[in-house]
């Protein structure tokens, strides 16, 4: 937080963290854009400086590993082990004895990795989990909160600071009887408006002062009237203020003209986060103004390319760079970069086209994929339309690029024996190809039946020609589990779509991966030395790829005819 802002809120949270008589759980509840993550970051820094911070996990839907619920407790446990010797002396032998704990249920993870070591070590600490609503969770009441409620009273010296939007599963989680009595709740969007507006005004003043130091001709600007109007439009949403400053500070544009354009833009009465906000101050109006300013004069025939580029940023399983987006969509890198630069105030975008790009705030993806909020169809990103584009790009890239032994690994080695394995992967595997290999199946979603035959045909061609080469890449990247997920998703999708011929191939590939998973994950070369030679005689995979086998042993008898 900017110095001088959010004072009362930060003081209250710090007081809770220090007071052993306060409830062990604190929920900072707030709508999108009200500053939850910024406050969580500031609290983390403050209690770290006091020696109280045990661990933190900042969830994010932009990154697969930060939206995965099953990675929260293992990550927290490792941080606790690094920070406290007493915890480490209990934790390390536990994991050495049972390294699969990290893949067990959330209940087992918290019990074995966190609660037991904390009870034995008797540590007093604070754990922060930010933006819990951004994790993928299918339970009606948050799975993490359900588990937390069952254990929180068993570790009374440990406090949990949790932030999240008041979405139904988060609300239901905090309403569970065991957790409700253990939780303090602070509703951020109910703070006295005058206090929030003062903080936002201070933020605007500071930002424009910094802008004036870098740009000439901005003396005595903006006026008090400008600030009043900007604060009124922000209506308590810090993300509105931050995006506004980014828009005004666009390079090669006059800040005064940018501000005038923004203040002339029409105001919207849309709904933000399903809760009615002041009509003149919605994020929707700001986002629509920026999109219209950037692309409103473009040829309508060009709109699809713009939606495709924005769709790649919004729908990617993990952030991509402009150059990787260009590769997957078949566009020019300069074209992609210029389109993204036009809406830089809505994105985290670097000067280097090889650096990752992602939404500046999660409220922008929420807006642009919702047709009731992004009411201009020129800019609306429809997932059922743009997921197939990314899927097709991934399959086409893998089909045209993958080859046998791309990383030039020596004969017969285990992956761990190749000292420069990571460097080889960096050298030989383009970032777009790595993304395609790990994430193509995340774009195989329901809702585009018209394209089923083309997708099924592309998938079949890929598996018939590149299946083992794809497994090689996943083995080298330490991502063999993605093969299991991908083939499982593909089989279920094909079953729903009734594409039996391709389904038979996918099912056989799935059996191959499950049957030889340890080999595939341990040694890329042994896919050909061991897995393929031991494959059943009637396996489709064996029929397609037997010429690639390089067995280290001759099998005399005992090879099965089919999968058991």
XYZ file of C-alpha atoms in Angstrom:
564
model
C 0.000 0.000 0.000
C 1.115 3.540 -0.695
C 2.480 5.095 2.499
C -0.276 6.965 4.301
C -3.131 4.881 2.862
C -5.164 2.069 4.430
C -3.881 2.998 7.901
C -6.844 1.948 10.123
C -7.322 -1.358 8.273
C -3.642 -2.300 8.465
C -3.486 -1.360 12.150
C -6.509 -3.511 12.956
C -5.070 -6.547 11.175
C -1.686 -6.122 12.882
C -3.419 -5.895 16.246
C -5.267 -9.156 15.487
C -1.988 -10.848 14.509
C -0.325 -9.883 17.815
C -3.252 -10.546 20.182
C -3.370 -14.205 21.275
C -6.912 -13.709 22.592
C -8.290 -12.808 19.148
C -9.834 -15.565 16.960
C -7.225 -17.630 15.066
C -8.671 -16.878 11.586
C -9.186 -13.488 9.897
C -11.129 -13.129 6.651
C -10.550 -9.939 4.659
C -13.712 -9.968 2.562
C -13.890 -7.604 -0.416
C -15.233 -7.165 -3.935
C -12.964 -7.214 -6.981
C -10.698 -4.179 -7.119
C -11.036 -3.101 -3.477
C -7.367 -3.786 -2.689
C -7.366 -7.146 -0.869
C -4.134 -8.473 -2.359
C -2.328 -5.167 -1.873
C -3.300 -5.178 1.799
C -2.260 -8.837 2.117
C 1.144 -8.032 0.599
C 1.620 -5.122 2.996
C 0.593 -7.209 6.013
C 2.972 -9.965 4.893
C 5.851 -7.475 4.725
C 5.022 -5.950 8.119
C 4.671 -9.189 10.049
C 7.720 -10.589 8.261
C 9.663 -7.605 9.592
C 8.346 -8.468 13.084
C 9.441 -12.098 12.701
C 5.844 -13.383 12.825
C 5.333 -14.530 9.225
C 5.559 -18.296 8.931
C 4.377 -18.731 5.345
C 2.284 -17.153 2.592
C 0.522 -18.381 -0.520
C -0.802 -15.816 -3.013
C -3.346 -17.640 -5.178
C -3.812 -16.568 -8.804
C -6.019 -17.936 -11.534
C -3.360 -16.803 -14.058
C -0.928 -19.546 -13.022
C -1.749 -23.262 -12.830
C 0.406 -23.893 -9.777
C -1.121 -20.934 -7.918
C -4.737 -21.926 -8.540
C -4.210 -25.564 -7.504
C -5.650 -26.173 -4.023
C -3.426 -29.210 -3.516
C -0.280 -27.093 -3.688
C -1.224 -24.690 -0.876
C -0.499 -26.854 2.185
C 2.737 -28.429 0.807
C 4.032 -24.953 -0.130
C 3.131 -23.538 3.288
C 4.797 -26.519 5.000
C 8.061 -26.048 3.083
C 8.142 -22.353 4.011
C 7.541 -23.186 7.679
C 10.384 -25.711 7.505
C 12.718 -23.068 6.058
C 11.760 -20.521 8.701
C 11.719 -22.658 11.860
C 14.385 -25.193 12.806
C 12.025 -26.951 15.246
C 9.465 -27.475 12.484
C 12.138 -28.572 9.999
C 13.507 -31.293 12.294
C 10.034 -32.906 12.366
C 8.978 -32.165 8.785
C 12.000 -33.478 6.849
C 11.999 -37.050 8.261
C 8.226 -37.153 7.725
C 8.535 -36.369 4.011
C 11.529 -38.654 3.567
C 9.494 -41.517 5.011
C 6.384 -40.731 2.918
C 7.166 -38.495 -0.100
C 3.679 -39.040 -1.575
C 2.027 -36.959 1.184
C 1.935 -34.009 -1.204
C -0.484 -35.908 -3.457
C -2.877 -37.017 -0.709
C -6.211 -35.410 0.227
C -6.298 -31.869 1.613
C -7.250 -33.290 5.022
C -4.209 -35.605 5.087
C -1.929 -32.840 3.808
C -2.900 -30.422 6.559
C -2.863 -33.084 9.257
C 0.534 -34.580 8.367
C 2.423 -31.650 6.824
C 1.245 -28.775 9.013
C -0.753 -29.655 12.133
C 1.410 -32.484 13.517
C 4.753 -30.654 13.110
C 3.254 -27.411 14.496
C 1.829 -29.174 17.558
C 5.137 -30.900 18.327
C 7.254 -27.792 17.721
C 4.854 -25.461 19.622
C 5.552 -22.572 17.211
C 3.656 -19.276 17.287
C 3.266 -17.852 13.765
C 0.983 -16.304 11.126
C 0.098 -17.925 7.781
C -1.314 -15.833 4.903
C -3.483 -17.196 2.088
C -4.479 -14.489 -0.385
C -7.228 -14.589 -3.039
C -8.559 -18.015 -2.091
C -11.492 -17.474 -4.465
C -9.071 -17.731 -7.411
C -8.320 -21.400 -6.757
C -10.153 -24.058 -8.736
C -12.590 -25.687 -6.308
C -15.620 -27.838 -7.132
C -16.981 -28.046 -3.570
C -20.091 -26.042 -2.562
C -18.206 -24.871 0.545
C -14.498 -24.105 0.097
C -12.503 -27.329 0.490
C -9.566 -25.534 2.108
C -11.807 -23.760 4.629
C -13.626 -27.000 5.443
C -10.313 -28.625 6.359
C -9.054 -25.515 8.178
C -12.153 -25.530 10.393
C -11.422 -29.099 11.511
C -7.866 -28.353 12.634
C -7.604 -24.683 13.598
C -8.283 -25.218 17.322
C -5.632 -27.964 17.487
C -2.872 -25.398 16.792
C -3.914 -22.422 18.984
C -0.621 -20.553 18.547
C -1.053 -20.333 14.775
C -3.111 -17.661 13.033
C -4.474 -17.709 9.467
C -5.049 -14.487 7.502
C -7.251 -15.227 4.481
C -8.480 -12.879 1.754
C -11.131 -13.563 -0.876
C -14.152 -12.231 -2.674
C -17.501 -13.089 -1.037
C -18.286 -15.792 -3.584
C -20.819 -18.467 -2.538
C -18.328 -21.245 -1.766
C -16.092 -18.874 0.229
C -19.077 -17.552 2.202
C -20.330 -21.087 2.831
C -16.862 -22.152 3.976
C -16.682 -19.413 6.587
C -20.242 -20.225 7.706
C -19.292 -23.804 8.646
C -19.912 -24.078 12.419
C -16.332 -25.025 13.332
C -14.857 -22.110 11.383
C -17.500 -19.460 12.024
C -16.701 -19.266 15.731
C -12.970 -19.067 14.995
C -13.093 -16.201 12.476
C -12.974 -12.408 12.538
C -14.433 -10.888 9.359
C -13.581 -7.478 7.882
C -15.756 -6.401 4.927
C -13.535 -4.152 2.877
C -16.231 -2.714 0.602
C -18.203 -1.537 3.662
C -15.458 0.804 4.861
C -16.606 4.415 5.281
C -16.534 5.833 1.702
C -14.849 9.076 2.781
C -11.865 7.127 4.174
C -11.464 5.112 0.963
C -11.864 8.199 -1.247
C -9.174 10.011 0.749
C -6.806 7.088 0.161
C -7.634 6.977 -3.558
C -7.128 10.739 -3.849
C -3.728 10.360 -2.174
C -2.883 7.590 -4.655
C -3.878 9.789 -7.614
C -1.852 12.752 -6.264
C 1.225 10.598 -5.735
C 0.915 8.968 -9.181
C 0.459 12.271 -11.033
C 3.370 13.789 -9.109
C 5.584 10.922 -10.272
C 4.253 11.361 -13.807
C 5.058 15.087 -13.692
C 8.672 14.316 -12.771
C 9.046 12.127 -15.868
C 7.050 14.212 -18.379
C 7.286 17.905 -19.226
C 4.443 20.420 -19.319
C 2.372 18.945 -16.483
C 2.693 21.769 -13.948
C -0.451 22.391 -11.866
C -2.119 19.412 -13.491
C -4.487 17.704 -12.934
C -6.842 20.231 -11.410
C -8.832 19.735 -8.225
C -11.923 19.244 -10.418
C -10.137 16.469 -12.333
C -9.251 14.709 -9.082
C -12.780 15.064 -7.751
C -14.223 13.467 -10.857
C -11.650 10.661 -10.924
C -12.293 9.830 -7.269
C -16.036 9.877 -7.861
C -15.692 7.471 -10.771
C -13.360 5.165 -8.829
C -16.104 4.745 -6.190
C -13.862 2.903 -3.755
C -12.214 0.614 -6.322
C -8.434 0.908 -6.153
C -8.046 -1.121 -9.345
C -10.055 1.564 -11.170
C -7.586 4.174 -9.944
C -4.548 2.085 -10.856
C -5.838 1.251 -14.369
C -6.730 4.916 -14.908
C -3.179 6.014 -14.116
C -1.734 3.345 -16.444
C -4.023 4.544 -19.239
C -3.076 8.200 -18.757
C 0.631 7.346 -18.562
C 0.654 5.579 -21.921
C 3.954 6.133 -23.681
C 3.899 8.340 -26.799
C 0.563 9.862 -25.756
C -0.073 13.232 -24.142
C -1.251 12.566 -20.536
C -3.579 15.576 -20.648
C -5.267 14.293 -23.805
C -5.523 10.796 -22.334
C -7.249 12.163 -19.220
C -9.639 14.256 -21.317
C -10.536 11.214 -23.450
C -11.276 9.191 -20.346
C -13.426 11.855 -18.724
C -15.379 12.364 -21.958
C -16.203 8.652 -22.211
C -19.787 7.538 -21.586
C -20.605 6.063 -18.221
C -22.087 2.631 -17.716
C -24.726 1.217 -15.440
C -23.480 -2.355 -15.698
C -23.083 -4.631 -12.712
C -19.645 -5.302 -11.250
C -19.172 -8.590 -9.509
C -22.982 -9.061 -9.462
C -23.316 -6.315 -6.829
C -24.706 -2.954 -7.866
C -22.191 -0.169 -7.634
C -22.550 3.495 -8.407
C -23.557 3.758 -12.078
C -20.909 6.343 -12.946
C -18.116 4.393 -11.334
C -18.174 0.845 -12.607
C -15.073 -0.896 -13.827
C -17.102 -1.862 -16.875
C -17.268 1.721 -18.116
C -13.513 2.159 -17.676
C -12.668 -1.092 -19.446
C -15.060 -0.351 -22.305
C -13.624 3.168 -22.699
C -10.067 1.810 -22.919
C -11.048 -0.861 -25.470
C -12.946 1.639 -27.628
C -10.076 4.123 -27.446
C -7.630 1.409 -28.512
C -9.608 -0.379 -31.224
C -12.745 1.671 -31.923
C -11.386 3.085 -35.210
C -10.017 -0.240 -36.492
C -11.468 -1.968 -39.534
C -14.305 -4.223 -38.264
C -12.832 -6.988 -40.434
C -9.842 -6.877 -38.097
C -11.856 -7.332 -34.886
C -11.509 -11.123 -34.879
C -7.714 -10.889 -34.668
C -8.016 -8.503 -31.733
C -10.416 -10.848 -29.922
C -8.123 -13.797 -30.651
C -5.104 -12.034 -29.159
C -7.019 -10.877 -26.076
C -8.574 -14.346 -25.799
C -5.113 -15.931 -25.703
C -4.143 -13.676 -22.791
C -7.398 -14.305 -20.931
C -7.835 -18.050 -21.565
C -4.236 -19.320 -21.435
C -3.701 -21.987 -18.783
C -0.483 -20.181 -17.832
C 0.691 -16.732 -18.992
C 2.177 -16.606 -22.482
C 4.500 -14.083 -24.082
C 3.402 -12.026 -27.120
C 5.803 -14.061 -29.269
C 4.323 -17.362 -28.005
C 0.783 -16.060 -28.645
C 1.864 -15.150 -32.182
C 3.241 -18.667 -32.726
C 0.082 -20.384 -31.467
C -2.303 -18.146 -33.434
C -0.196 -17.938 -36.594
C 0.050 -14.124 -36.372
C 3.080 -11.871 -36.656
C 4.871 -11.017 -33.408
C 4.747 -7.282 -34.172
C 1.018 -7.462 -34.880
C 0.330 -9.205 -31.543
C 2.585 -6.872 -29.589
C 1.026 -3.719 -31.056
C -2.502 -4.930 -30.266
C -1.529 -5.690 -26.670
C 0.334 -2.374 -26.359
C -2.882 -0.572 -27.314
C -4.487 -1.827 -24.080
C -1.343 -1.836 -21.920
C -3.267 -0.229 -19.039
C -5.301 -3.446 -18.713
C -2.274 -5.740 -18.811
C 1.100 -6.428 -17.247
C 3.137 -6.037 -20.442
C 6.919 -5.673 -20.765
C 8.890 -4.120 -23.633
C 10.361 -7.531 -24.523
C 7.927 -9.569 -26.688
C 9.404 -12.719 -25.129
C 8.303 -11.669 -21.604
C 5.034 -13.007 -20.200
C 1.859 -10.922 -20.461
C -1.127 -11.255 -18.139
C -4.197 -9.261 -17.059
C -3.424 -6.365 -14.735
C -6.361 -7.382 -12.523
C -8.742 -10.357 -12.438
C -11.755 -8.100 -12.908
C -10.776 -7.545 -16.556
C -11.134 -11.225 -17.590
C -14.395 -11.350 -15.631
C -15.630 -8.387 -17.651
C -14.527 -9.348 -21.140
C -15.904 -12.926 -21.114
C -19.317 -11.859 -19.772
C -21.640 -10.719 -22.609
C -23.938 -8.965 -20.129
C -21.057 -6.704 -19.078
C -18.920 -6.446 -22.228
C -21.891 -5.417 -24.321
C -19.905 -4.437 -27.433
C -19.558 -7.705 -29.372
C -16.465 -6.322 -31.113
C -14.504 -6.899 -27.895
C -16.341 -9.745 -26.192
C -14.139 -12.850 -25.783
C -16.283 -15.988 -25.990
C -14.495 -19.026 -24.438
C -16.363 -21.556 -26.673
C -14.996 -19.667 -29.687
C -11.439 -18.953 -28.588
C -10.549 -22.165 -26.723
C -10.764 -24.143 -30.006
C -8.456 -21.618 -31.671
C -5.824 -22.168 -28.997
C -6.356 -25.951 -29.084
C -5.921 -26.005 -32.865
C -2.788 -23.866 -32.543
C -1.315 -26.218 -29.933
C -2.029 -29.374 -31.963
C -0.726 -27.815 -35.185
C 2.461 -26.618 -33.484
C 3.156 -30.013 -31.886
C 2.332 -31.845 -35.102
C 4.709 -29.679 -37.116
C 7.542 -29.357 -34.597
C 7.915 -32.446 -32.400
C 10.659 -34.881 -33.349
C 12.349 -37.840 -31.692
C 14.999 -36.974 -29.072
C 14.720 -33.195 -29.565
C 16.919 -32.563 -26.527
C 19.666 -34.851 -27.843
C 19.838 -37.061 -24.719
C 22.504 -39.789 -24.495
C 21.593 -43.448 -25.028
C 20.044 -45.223 -22.045
C 20.288 -42.483 -19.375
C 17.851 -41.544 -16.631
C 16.784 -37.895 -16.690
C 18.502 -37.211 -13.363
C 21.832 -38.305 -14.875
C 21.770 -35.478 -17.430
C 23.379 -32.566 -15.591
C 22.312 -29.925 -18.099
C 18.791 -31.234 -18.718
C 17.139 -27.865 -17.982
C 19.542 -26.038 -20.276
C 18.877 -28.545 -23.063
C 15.138 -28.020 -22.667
C 15.591 -24.231 -22.809
C 17.767 -24.545 -25.891
C 15.694 -26.999 -27.914
C 12.090 -26.459 -26.770
C 10.459 -23.172 -27.742
C 8.234 -21.634 -24.986
C 5.173 -21.934 -27.230
C 5.931 -25.627 -27.807
C 6.397 -26.210 -24.069
C 3.047 -24.558 -23.421
C 1.358 -26.610 -26.159
C 2.736 -29.904 -24.822
C 1.685 -29.195 -21.237
C -1.606 -27.400 -21.779
C -3.335 -28.303 -25.055
C -5.999 -30.325 -23.257
C -6.996 -27.353 -21.097
C -8.563 -25.863 -24.230
C -10.588 -29.011 -24.970
C -13.845 -27.761 -23.478
C -17.523 -28.327 -24.239
C -19.606 -25.940 -26.285
C -18.328 -26.105 -29.874
C -19.956 -29.174 -31.413
C -19.633 -27.787 -34.945
C -15.867 -28.212 -34.742
C -15.850 -31.726 -33.254
C -14.909 -33.596 -36.494
C -11.964 -31.269 -37.234
C -10.694 -31.410 -33.642
C -11.048 -35.205 -33.438
C -9.201 -35.579 -36.746
C -6.357 -33.268 -35.624
C -6.095 -35.114 -32.307
C -5.961 -38.482 -34.037
C -3.268 -37.316 -36.442
C -1.198 -35.938 -33.566
C -1.367 -39.166 -31.544
C -0.654 -41.362 -34.565
C 2.481 -39.438 -35.522
C 3.787 -37.586 -32.451
C 2.525 -39.366 -29.315
C 5.876 -40.716 -28.072
C 7.721 -37.518 -29.013
C 5.159 -35.612 -26.911
C 5.828 -37.954 -23.971
C 9.544 -37.254 -24.381
C 8.987 -33.520 -23.929
C 6.783 -34.019 -20.862
C 9.392 -36.379 -19.377
C 12.176 -33.829 -19.883
C 10.015 -31.048 -18.383
C 9.134 -33.172 -15.339
C 5.480 -32.975 -16.369
C 4.573 -36.610 -17.103
C 1.426 -36.247 -14.981
C 0.095 -33.861 -17.640
C -0.044 -36.818 -20.065
C -2.393 -38.655 -17.696
C -4.638 -35.598 -17.336
C -4.590 -34.783 -21.048
C -5.529 -38.259 -22.242
C -8.184 -38.627 -19.557
C -9.772 -35.295 -20.581
C -9.550 -36.224 -24.278
C -11.150 -39.652 -23.709
C -14.071 -38.149 -21.785
C -14.556 -35.455 -24.430
C -14.537 -37.975 -27.289
C -16.922 -40.251 -25.407
C -19.408 -37.394 -25.011
C -18.981 -36.524 -28.695
C -19.325 -40.205 -29.761
C -16.095 -40.322 -31.821
C -15.304 -44.009 -31.285
C -12.374 -44.466 -33.678
C -10.265 -41.711 -32.109
C -11.475 -42.749 -28.652
C -9.964 -46.230 -29.115
C -6.577 -44.665 -29.915
C -6.753 -42.229 -26.985
C -7.718 -45.056 -24.604
C -4.754 -47.159 -25.747
C -2.403 -44.188 -25.323
C -3.835 -43.683 -21.832
C -3.154 -47.347 -20.959
C 0.406 -46.971 -22.248
C 1.052 -43.921 -20.035
C -0.534 -45.496 -16.945
C 1.230 -48.820 -17.506
C 4.686 -47.285 -17.928
C 4.315 -44.057 -15.973
C 7.382 -44.642 -13.787
C 9.538 -45.289 -16.846
C 8.205 -42.244 -18.720
C 8.650 -39.890 -15.755
C 12.114 -41.242 -14.842
C 13.842 -41.600 -18.208
C 13.013 -40.095 -21.569
C 15.210 -42.570 -23.568
C 13.642 -45.568 -21.821
C 10.319 -44.786 -23.489
C 12.003 -46.591 -26.436
C 14.352 -48.875 -24.468
C 11.803 -50.286 -22.019
C 8.212 -49.038 -22.314
C 7.644 -49.631 -26.035
C 9.301 -53.117 -26.138
C 7.195 -54.237 -23.137
C 3.962 -52.946 -24.684
C 1.314 -55.650 -25.429
C 1.465 -57.153 -28.915
C -2.014 -55.925 -29.910
C -1.603 -52.385 -28.511
C -2.372 -49.653 -31.055
C 0.648 -47.693 -29.770
C 2.946 -50.661 -30.431
C 1.566 -51.040 -33.960
C 2.190 -47.365 -34.712
C 5.606 -46.923 -33.092
C 7.345 -50.334 -33.000
C 9.964 -49.238 -35.588
C 11.174 -46.672 -32.989
C 11.812 -49.298 -30.278
C 15.401 -49.722 -29.103
C 15.137 -52.584 -26.588
C 18.045 -53.171 -24.221
C 16.825 -56.737 -23.619
C 15.343 -59.397 -25.909
C 11.953 -60.621 -24.690
C 11.759 -64.389 -25.271
C 8.364 -65.125 -23.785
C 5.694 -63.619 -21.539
C 4.780 -60.515 -23.543
C 0.981 -60.092 -23.160
C -1.316 -59.864 -26.151
C -3.429 -57.039 -24.685
C -3.631 -54.687 -21.720
C -4.672 -56.518 -18.555
